[in-house]
Structures are given as structure tokens and as C-alpha cells.
Amino acid sequence: MTLALSKDIQTGALSAVDLVQKSVQAAQTENLNSFLWLNNSALKDAAAVDARVAAGEKLPLAGYPLAVKDNIVLSGMKATAGSKILENFVSPYTSTALQRLINAGAVVIGKVNCDEFGMGSSGENSAYGATKNPRDHTRVPGGSSSGSAAAVAQGLVSGALGTDTGGSIRLPAAFCGCLGMKPTYGRVSRYGVIAYASSLDQVGPLARRTEDLAALLEVMSGHDPMDATSLHAPTDFSSALTKDIRGWKIGVVQEALASGNSAGVLGALEATKAALKDLGATVEEVSLPSLANALAAYYLIACPEASSNLARYDGMVYSHRAYGSDLNEVMATSRGQGFGGEVKRRILMGTYALSSGYYDAYYSKALRARAMIAADFAKVFLGVDALLLPTAPSPAFELGAKADPLEMYLTDVDTVAVNLAGLPAISIPFGYEENGSYSNSNGLPIGVQFIAPILEDTRLLTISAQLEAYSKAAFLQPVQHL
Ligand code: GLN
């Protein structure tokens, strides 16, 4: 599959250099704090793509301007994961997912902002300052892939890579008004992705068109010998775009509707249900009783894994190094200076939950809850093809509005269960909230979320393509088109 844009480059109607030049310019002058580090060789890389095309190579992503979350490494560029502790880290290698995209002709415009190590829901936990929501600069873009979603929705790039441990692709996609997909766990290699919680982390694409998601996934997914958890699975995603959803059964998760959703979110769900019916699907209510435990289980699994993964930042091998009179002081001071408040909180919670005496009460119980959640999903998928629920209970909130960490964690209530069960899920923009009610034309973007069974990622692309064609208006146009 070759994207329309890349086809133009293949036929010579457009040059990769011209396209990338526009994107670089947009990234240089953006005012959202989405880009952290620009790729100085973007134009040279684009010229190399033009040369490969001229030599007759067929490149499915020829000249595709791409932003990359700063926890995914690219050789020769900084990779800070939004943390001060990695402020001077320049990666000596490139992640598998990104290398595959580059080989297919994509051009990295730069590395984009994120919550430190992916820990956050608003983009405010970055050591390099918060990113702003392109639709309203007083609001958060969502996190942790804040820069990825803001850059895509603003039209600074065509697509972006994010990572999703508990909603970090879907939530910012919903808040900014673009598409964001978290593939089945293991679909995309994690080699070269700075680890947060390894049993939950997954790389995925953000874009404004479903065909972009399919093209990016098709190129970057598939087994990688460098990641033992990556799957041997077919990687045909583009054929999903021409299918329809006639006769499909979509289950609406009742527990996610119970309380706390804003009027705009409820309106978006109703509009989506009506669209699905018009497109030939049937919609029914389903129940996932263990969903109520998902948030607690998620934080009791993610924090312990993070506390272990982040032990490597000790100022010895790499990462920020402070002065001290002995080894312990060097390590403690380096970590004290380098990590931000939220990361420290999670390391403390994680080591506590893993410590002897508390392991059984917290960590091991959370693992059991995780198994129950996965079993609940498996059961419900015996009766339906996909699930529908909100991506978040509300549209983007104001910068600084959620100072209480617990309140911030509640933003993830609709997204974390997916990661615990390893399932694929997508957030699709479907309307707006304006003055406290649903609008199909104006206001803050609202995302609706679909979940599919393991390895049925293509169902999500079919639903997305169908909804995109059904309601062009709900798919936001970028602020400045690229
Ligand atoms: N907001 C969630 C957290 O802070 C999810 C983050 C993510 O998916 N990386 O852990």
C-alpha cells in the first residue's frame, strides 16, 4: 500500500524535499511546545528519498513527514523521554519500528514532547515544559504522547509515533482531535523504546486519516528478533480499508457509561451508535464487570515495573550524573536531581508494592485482577466483533486543572484495561463539546474508543475508515494543512 502523498512523490508530481521543507518550517515556527529536538538532516534525508525514487525504488511512505515521541530512539539524536535525567543522552542506535518507517521512505522531522517516561495523562509532566492543545492553547493536549498528537492535529507533520502503556496514544488523540491507535501487544517491536512498564508498553501511530494509520502499521509491525515479545503475525493492514461493517455486532460497554461522562462525550457516543447503525452494524449493550478494578490494577502493575525499569538511571553508565563523595551519594543525588516529582512518586509506589510484606496484598492481587479483566474481555468478544466506549470521560481540561495526582489518574479510567489485556484499541474523533453540549461542528474535540480482540487490529481500521467516510466533518482538519 502506498499513501496518496507518497504516490505523488513516486510519480514526480511532488518532491520529498518540498514536502519535508514545509513540515520543517512548520515545526520551526510552532507555538505549542510540541517539538523538543528538530532533525537537522531532515532535508538531506528527503533528498535521499527523492534519489531512491528517481532510481526506481518503490517506497510506500516516500517523503512522509513524521514526528517521533522522544522515548523512541533514533541514531545520532537526543532521546530524553521528557526527562531531565536523559537531557544529554544521544542515542547510538535506532529503534526497529522507526528504522522500518525510514527504510520505507518516511522522513523524521523531529522528536516530540511527552510526559516524563510516559507517566502522565496531560503532557504537563515533561521536564521541558507542557505542550499546548492546538484547538485551545489554555488546555492540555492529553498525554503522555502530547507532542505527537499536537503536531499531527496542528498539521505540522502528516503522522507521528507514540507509545501507549495505559492510554498515552488514544487520550491525546482524543483531546487534540486526531486518530490514535494502540496495536495488539507485541505487534510492533519495543526494541529502542525507552521502557516505562514493559508488559504494557506498545508503539503505535497517530494521524489524521485512517489510511495513514494502516500504512504506518503495515510497515512497522511484524516480528523483530531484537524483541522477544514481538509477534509473528500477518501484517496486511491495508485490505481493512476497503471492507465494510455490515452485519457486525458492536457492544457498548455499560460500565463505562455509568457515571462521570460529560454531555459532549455522551453525545459523541450516541452519534457514533447512530452512524454504526446507518453503516449496517448492530449495536447492543454489554457488560465488563471487572472493568471497575482496571485503574487500581493498572497503577499497581505499571509502577512496580517502572521502579524496576528506571533503576538503570543511576548516573554510572549513562544519564545525568551529580557529584558526590561516595557511590551512594552520586547515585542518590543524580536520581534526586534528574527525576521529576511524578516519576519519583511512581518509583516509591512501585517499590512499596513489590516489597516483602506488601507484595501479596498489592502486586500479586493486581496480577489476579489483570487476569480477570482479560477473561472478561475474552468472554464478551464471544458475542460481539468490537466494543465501543469513550476514550476519556471529558474533553481536554485546562492546563494546571488536575494538580491532585489521583484526579489525574482517573482520566485513564477508559483506556487502561486495554493494555492490561494486551488488546488493540483506537480513538476516533467524532464531534466536539461546545458550551457543555455535543456539537458536530465546533468546540473541543471528542474521541470515541473501539476495542477489538487480540490480533484483530484490522477491525478497528475498518470501523475507522467507515466512520471517516461517513462523517468527514467529525474528522478535524488540521489548523495548517500539510
Ligand atoms: N496516563 C497513564 C500513566 O500515566 C498512561 C501513560 C501511558 O500510556 N504511557 O501511566
CSV table of N, CA and C in Angstrom, one decimal, residues 13 19-20 27 36 47 49 61 118 153 155 163 165 177 180-181 202 208 215 254 270 318 326 346 371 376 416 458 480:
chain,number,residue,atom,x,y,z
A,13,ALA,N,5.1,14.2,-9.1
A,13,ALA,CA,4.2,15.4,-9.0
A,13,ALA,C,4.6,16.3,-7.8
A,19,LEU,N,8.0,18.8,0.3
A,19,LEU,CA,7.1,18.4,1.3
A,19,LEU,C,7.7,18.6,2.7
A,20,VAL,N,8.9,18.0,2.8
A,20,VAL,CA,9.6,18.0,4.1
A,20,VAL,C,10.0,19.4,4.5
A,27,ALA,N,7.4,23.1,11.8
A,27,ALA,CA,7.9,22.7,13.1
A,27,ALA,C,8.8,23.8,13.8
A,36,LEU,N,10.6,19.0,20.6
A,36,LEU,CA,11.8,19.2,21.5
A,36,LEU,C,13.0,19.3,20.7
A,47,ALA,N,16.1,14.5,0.4
A,47,ALA,CA,16.8,14.4,-0.9
A,47,ALA,C,17.2,13.0,-1.2
A,49,VAL,N,15.5,10.4,-0.2
A,49,VAL,CA,14.3,9.7,-0.7
A,49,VAL,C,14.0,10.0,-2.1
A,61,LEU,N,6.1,4.9,1.9
A,61,LEU,CA,6.0,6.1,2.7
A,61,LEU,C,6.9,7.2,2.2
A,118,GLY,N,6.7,8.7,29.9
A,118,GLY,CA,5.3,8.3,29.5
A,118,GLY,C,4.4,8.3,30.7
A,153,ALA,N,-2.4,17.1,14.9
A,153,ALA,CA,-3.6,17.8,14.8
A,153,ALA,C,-3.4,19.2,14.3
A,155,GLY,N,-1.2,19.9,12.1
A,155,GLY,CA,-0.8,19.8,10.7
A,155,GLY,C,0.7,20.1,10.5
A,163,THR,N,3.7,6.1,22.1
A,163,THR,CA,3.6,4.9,22.8
A,163,THR,C,2.5,4.9,23.8
A,165,THR,N,1.0,2.9,27.1
A,165,THR,CA,1.1,2.0,28.2
A,165,THR,C,-0.2,1.8,29.0
A,177,GLY,N,-8.0,15.8,18.7
A,177,GLY,CA,-8.8,15.6,17.5
A,177,GLY,C,-8.2,15.0,16.3
A,180,GLY,N,-5.7,7.9,16.8
A,180,GLY,CA,-4.5,7.3,17.5
A,180,GLY,C,-4.8,5.8,17.8
A,181,MET,N,-3.9,5.0,17.4
A,181,MET,CA,-4.2,3.5,17.6
A,181,MET,C,-3.1,2.8,18.4
A,202,GLN,N,3.4,-0.2,24.3
A,202,GLN,CA,3.2,-0.6,22.9
A,202,GLN,C,3.3,0.7,22.0
A,208,ARG,N,-4.1,11.8,10.8
A,208,ARG,CA,-5.4,12.4,10.6
A,208,ARG,C,-6.3,11.6,9.7
A,215,ALA,N,-1.1,2.4,6.7
A,215,ALA,CA,0.2,2.3,6.0
A,215,ALA,C,1.4,2.3,7.0
A,254,GLN,N,-21.4,-1.0,29.2
A,254,GLN,CA,-22.2,-0.3,30.1
A,254,GLN,C,-21.5,0.3,31.3
A,270,GLU,N,-23.6,8.7,21.3
A,270,GLU,CA,-24.9,8.5,20.6
A,270,GLU,C,-24.8,8.7,19.1
A,318,TYR,N,25.1,5.7,31.9
A,318,TYR,CA,24.7,6.9,31.2
A,318,TYR,C,23.7,7.6,32.1
A,326,ASP,N,30.7,9.6,47.7
A,326,ASP,CA,30.8,8.2,47.5
A,326,ASP,C,29.7,7.7,46.5
A,346,ARG,N,6.0,7.5,41.5
A,346,ARG,CA,5.8,6.1,41.0
A,346,ARG,C,6.8,5.1,41.4
A,371,ALA,N,-5.7,-10.7,35.2
A,371,ALA,CA,-6.2,-12.0,34.6
A,371,ALA,C,-7.7,-12.0,34.5
A,376,ASP,N,-12.7,-11.4,31.2
A,376,ASP,CA,-13.9,-10.7,30.9
A,376,ASP,C,-14.0,-10.3,29.5
A,416,VAL,N,-7.0,2.1,30.4
A,416,VAL,CA,-6.0,1.2,30.9
A,416,VAL,C,-6.3,-0.3,30.8
A,458,THR,N,-7.2,-5.1,12.5
A,458,THR,CA,-7.8,-4.6,11.2
A,458,THR,C,-9.2,-4.2,11.4
A,480,GLN,N,-3.1,24.0,10.2
A,480,GLN,CA,-2.4,24.4,8.9
A,480,GLN,C,-2.2,23.1,8.2
